[in-house]
mmCIF file of C-alpha atoms in Angstrom:
data_model
loop_
_atom_site.group_PDB
_atom_site.id
_atom_site.type_symbol
_atom_site.label_atom_id
_atom_site.label_comp_id
_atom_site.label_asym_id
_atom_site.label_seq_id
_atom_site.Cartn_x
_atom_site.Cartn_y
_atom_site.Cartn_z
ATOM 1 C CA MET V 26 9.748 42.119 -8.770
ATOM 2 C CA ALA V 27 9.638 38.385 -8.037
ATOM 3 C CA GLU V 28 6.807 36.338 -9.438
ATOM 4 C CA SER V 29 4.745 34.194 -7.091
ATOM 5 C CA TYR V 30 3.559 30.744 -8.046
ATOM 6 C CA TYR V 31 0.880 28.817 -6.261
ATOM 7 C CA VAL V 32 -0.005 25.151 -6.510
ATOM 8 C CA ILE V 33 -3.608 24.353 -5.766
ATOM 9 C CA VAL V 34 -4.616 20.724 -5.370
ATOM 10 C CA ILE V 35 -8.270 19.862 -5.677
ATOM 11 C CA ILE V 36 -9.414 16.390 -4.749
ATOM 12 C CA ALA V 37 -12.939 15.435 -5.630
ATOM 13 C CA LEU V 38 -14.843 12.217 -5.730
ATOM 14 C CA CYS V 39 -17.196 12.209 -8.641
ATOM 15 C CA THR V 40 -19.405 9.777 -10.481
ATOM 16 C CA VAL V 41 -19.443 9.642 -14.235
ATOM 17 C CA SER V 42 -21.608 7.220 -16.158
ATOM 18 C CA VAL V 43 -20.766 6.388 -19.739
ATOM 19 C CA VAL V 44 -23.018 4.284 -21.904
ATOM 20 C CA THR V 45 -21.539 2.951 -25.135
ATOM 21 C CA SER V 46 -24.779 1.523 -26.417
ATOM 22 C CA ALA V 47 -27.988 3.180 -27.493
ATOM 23 C CA ASN V 48 -29.936 0.875 -25.166
ATOM 24 C CA THR V 49 -29.579 2.459 -21.720
ATOM 25 C CA ASP V 50 -32.052 -0.037 -20.247
ATOM 26 C CA THR V 51 -29.179 -2.518 -19.913
ATOM 27 C CA ALA V 52 -26.676 -0.211 -18.175
ATOM 28 C CA VAL V 53 -26.143 -0.506 -14.440
ATOM 29 C CA THR V 54 -27.032 2.700 -12.602
ATOM 30 C CA ASN V 55 -26.174 4.343 -9.295
ATOM 31 C CA LEU V 56 -22.603 3.086 -9.503
ATOM 32 C CA THR V 57 -21.227 4.006 -6.081
ATOM 33 C CA ILE V 58 -17.940 3.493 -4.257
ATOM 34 C CA SER V 59 -18.084 3.160 -0.459
ATOM 35 C CA GLN V 60 -15.999 1.890 2.460
ATOM 36 C CA ILE V 61 -12.893 3.427 0.886
ATOM 37 C CA THR V 62 -9.627 2.737 2.712
ATOM 38 C CA SER V 63 -6.002 2.992 1.638
ATOM 39 C CA SER V 64 -6.099 -0.471 0.023
ATOM 40 C CA SER V 65 -9.731 -1.447 -0.537
ATOM 41 C CA ALA V 66 -13.207 -0.225 -1.403
ATOM 42 C CA THR V 67 -16.644 -1.578 -2.203
ATOM 43 C CA VAL V 68 -18.449 -0.853 -5.456
ATOM 44 C CA THR V 69 -22.232 -1.169 -5.578
ATOM 45 C CA TRP V 70 -24.755 -0.599 -8.339
ATOM 46 C CA THR V 71 -28.397 -0.895 -9.229
ATOM 47 C CA LEU V 72 -29.310 -3.543 -11.776
ATOM 48 C CA PRO V 73 -30.589 -2.418 -15.158
ATOM 49 C CA SER V 74 -34.339 -2.432 -15.656
ATOM 50 C CA SER V 75 -33.875 -5.473 -17.878
ATOM 51 C CA THR V 76 -31.241 -8.189 -17.429
ATOM 52 C CA GLU V 77 -32.870 -10.553 -19.901
ATOM 53 C CA ASN V 78 -30.258 -10.046 -22.656
ATOM 54 C CA ILE V 79 -27.260 -9.673 -20.321
ATOM 55 C CA THR V 80 -24.963 -12.716 -20.165
ATOM 56 C CA LYS V 81 -22.616 -11.353 -17.466
ATOM 57 C CA PHE V 82 -21.068 -8.242 -15.976
ATOM 58 C CA ASP V 83 -17.443 -7.367 -16.568
ATOM 59 C CA LEU V 84 -15.956 -5.327 -13.721
ATOM 60 C CA MET V 85 -12.723 -3.444 -14.434
ATOM 61 C CA TYR V 86 -10.543 -1.429 -12.052
ATOM 62 C CA GLY V 87 -6.832 -0.686 -12.202
ATOM 63 C CA SER V 88 -5.323 -3.605 -14.085
ATOM 64 C CA GLU V 89 -7.988 -6.018 -12.820
ATOM 65 C CA ASN V 90 -10.745 -7.482 -14.974
ATOM 66 C CA VAL V 91 -13.337 -9.589 -13.141
ATOM 67 C CA ASP V 92 -16.115 -11.575 -14.836
ATOM 68 C CA LEU V 93 -19.307 -11.641 -12.784
ATOM 69 C CA ASP V 94 -21.400 -14.450 -14.242
ATOM 70 C CA ASP V 95 -24.292 -13.909 -11.832
ATOM 71 C CA VAL V 96 -26.288 -11.044 -13.390
ATOM 72 C CA SER V 97 -28.101 -10.469 -10.081
ATOM 73 C CA THR V 98 -24.828 -9.322 -8.455
ATOM 74 C CA THR V 99 -24.995 -5.729 -7.175
ATOM 75 C CA SER V 100 -21.689 -5.273 -5.320
ATOM 76 C CA TYR V 101 -18.057 -6.253 -5.361
ATOM 77 C CA ALA V 102 -15.182 -5.763 -2.881
ATOM 78 C CA LEU V 103 -12.133 -4.173 -4.492
ATOM 79 C CA SER V 104 -8.857 -5.164 -2.848
ATOM 80 C CA GLY V 105 -5.124 -4.847 -3.383
ATOM 81 C CA LEU V 106 -5.406 -1.133 -4.158
ATOM 82 C CA ASP V 107 -2.522 1.282 -3.719
ATOM 83 C CA HIS V 108 -2.987 4.142 -1.292
ATOM 84 C CA TRP V 109 -3.462 7.700 -2.526
ATOM 85 C CA MET V 110 -4.358 6.572 -6.060
ATOM 86 C CA THR V 111 -7.286 7.405 -8.310
ATOM 87 C CA TYR V 112 -9.055 4.437 -9.837
ATOM 88 C CA GLU V 113 -11.679 4.208 -12.523
ATOM 89 C CA VAL V 114 -14.187 1.421 -11.977
ATOM 90 C CA CYS V 115 -16.388 0.206 -14.818
ATOM 91 C CA VAL V 116 -19.216 -2.290 -14.602
ATOM 92 C CA ASN V 117 -19.920 -3.410 -18.142
ATOM 93 C CA SER V 118 -23.070 -5.251 -19.122
ATOM 94 C CA ILE V 119 -22.052 -7.928 -21.648
ATOM 95 C CA MET V 120 -25.000 -8.589 -23.928
ATOM 96 C CA ASN V 121 -26.070 -11.785 -25.737
ATOM 97 C CA ASP V 122 -24.826 -10.302 -29.031
ATOM 98 C CA ASP V 123 -21.404 -9.504 -27.368
ATOM 99 C CA SER V 124 -22.109 -5.771 -27.342
ATOM 100 C CA VAL V 125 -21.044 -3.882 -24.216
ATOM 101 C CA VAL V 126 -22.950 -1.305 -22.196
ATOM 102 C CA GLU V 127 -20.518 0.516 -19.937
ATOM 103 C CA SER V 128 -21.055 2.400 -16.692
ATOM 104 C CA CYS V 129 -18.035 3.951 -14.951
ATOM 105 C CA THR V 130 -17.079 5.987 -11.919
ATOM 106 C CA SER V 131 -13.815 7.042 -10.346
ATOM 107 C CA PHE V 132 -12.562 7.396 -6.781
ATOM 108 C CA SER V 133 -9.365 7.915 -4.818
ATOM 109 C CA THR V 134 -8.046 5.668 -2.098
ATOM 110 C CA HIS V 135 -7.030 7.190 1.219
ATOM 111 C CA TYR V 136 -3.497 8.103 2.151
ATOM 112 C CA THR V 137 -2.101 6.188 5.087
ATOM 113 C CA PRO V 138 0.887 7.954 6.607
ATOM 114 C CA VAL V 139 3.552 5.786 8.163
ATOM 115 C CA ASN V 140 3.083 5.656 11.890
ATOM 116 C CA LYS V 141 5.646 7.853 13.670
ATOM 117 C CA LEU V 142 5.792 5.398 16.557
ATOM 118 C CA VAL V 143 7.079 2.724 14.171
ATOM 119 C CA PHE V 144 9.936 5.018 13.152
ATOM 120 C CA ALA V 145 10.679 5.791 16.804
ATOM 121 C CA ALA V 146 10.694 2.104 17.755
ATOM 122 C CA VAL V 147 12.949 1.156 14.833
ATOM 123 C CA GLY V 148 15.274 4.047 15.683
ATOM 124 C CA CYS V 149 15.506 3.005 19.335
ATOM 125 C CA ALA V 150 16.065 -0.637 18.449
ATOM 126 C CA SER V 151 18.790 0.320 15.975
ATOM 127 C CA PHE V 152 20.473 2.507 18.579
ATOM 128 C CA LEU V 153 20.408 -0.287 21.161
ATOM 129 C CA ILE V 154 21.850 -2.814 18.701
ATOM 130 C CA ILE V 155 24.629 -0.425 17.708
ATOM 131 C CA MET V 156 25.448 0.277 21.376
ATOM 132 C CA LEU V 157 25.505 -3.467 22.112
ATOM 133 C CA VAL V 158 27.895 -4.133 19.223
ATOM 134 C CA ILE V 159 30.146 -1.246 20.286
ATOM 135 C CA SER V 160 30.220 -2.453 23.901
ATOM 136 C CA VAL V 161 31.083 -6.011 22.810
ATOM 137 C CA VAL V 162 33.912 -4.710 20.616
ATOM 138 C CA ILE V 163 35.233 -2.450 23.389
ATOM 139 C CA GLU V 164 35.021 -5.252 25.971
ATOM 140 C CA SER V 165 36.833 -7.618 23.616
ATOM 141 C CA ARG V 166 39.637 -5.135 23.055
ATOM 142 C CA PHE V 167 39.797 -4.388 26.782
ATOM 143 C CA GLN V 168 40.045 -8.112 27.580
ATOM 144 C CA THR V 169 42.797 -8.493 24.992
ATOM 145 C CA LYS V 170 44.690 -5.572 26.545
ATOM 146 C CA ILE V 171 44.346 -7.080 30.046
ATOM 147 C CA GLU V 172 45.640 -10.450 28.795
ATOM 148 C CA GLU V 173 48.621 -8.727 27.143
ATOM 149 C CA GLU V 174 49.437 -6.885 30.382
ATOM 150 C CA ARG V 175 49.173 -10.130 32.409
ATOM 151 C CA ASN V 176 51.466 -11.910 29.993
ATOM 152 C CA THR V 177 53.925 -9.022 30.161
ATOM 153 C CA LYS V 178 53.856 -9.089 34.000
ATOM 154 C CA LYS V 179 54.348 -12.885 34.044
ATOM 155 C CA LYS V 180 57.360 -12.584 31.785
ATOM 156 C CA SER V 181 58.871 -9.812 33.886
ATOM 157 C CA THR V 182 58.090 -11.739 37.136
ATOM 158 C CA SER V 183 59.646 -14.926 35.797
ATOM 159 C CA LYS V 184 62.796 -12.988 34.825
ATOM 160 C CA VAL V 185 62.992 -11.496 38.316
ATOM 161 C CA GLY V 186 62.548 -14.931 39.930
ATOM 162 C CA VAL V 187 65.315 -16.483 37.782
ATOM 163 C CA MET V 188 67.985 -14.055 38.945
#
């Protein structure tokens, strides 16, 4: 009896907040990702109840690390993302004493399939170029053959005329 194997793929967008400091009053909340495309997204958040001791926000996603010096900032446009990838985005509150209060979420960018019309157009263009090259080669060989036959006829005609 053959065994059956099934692969089940579950894709979920979820929000996870992690605070690495005991003082949750300085963590951003409602960290949300919106306007997700295959290469960009927008992250928004609600400011902590107190920003008095926050010197800046540090936004991290993928391999990017962005310093946001304006502590009243509540959104940022993420760009240069790869399609069909999962990213973790963290907005860290950097405190006066250099401690960090972290808030993170994750999301997946959309998959953008290659347009079938592009493939069709490239295929047609390639076919036409190949046919053009073949016709030029055939015409060139045909012209060469005609010239050879003319030269052969001239030689045979000149021999006939000499006699």
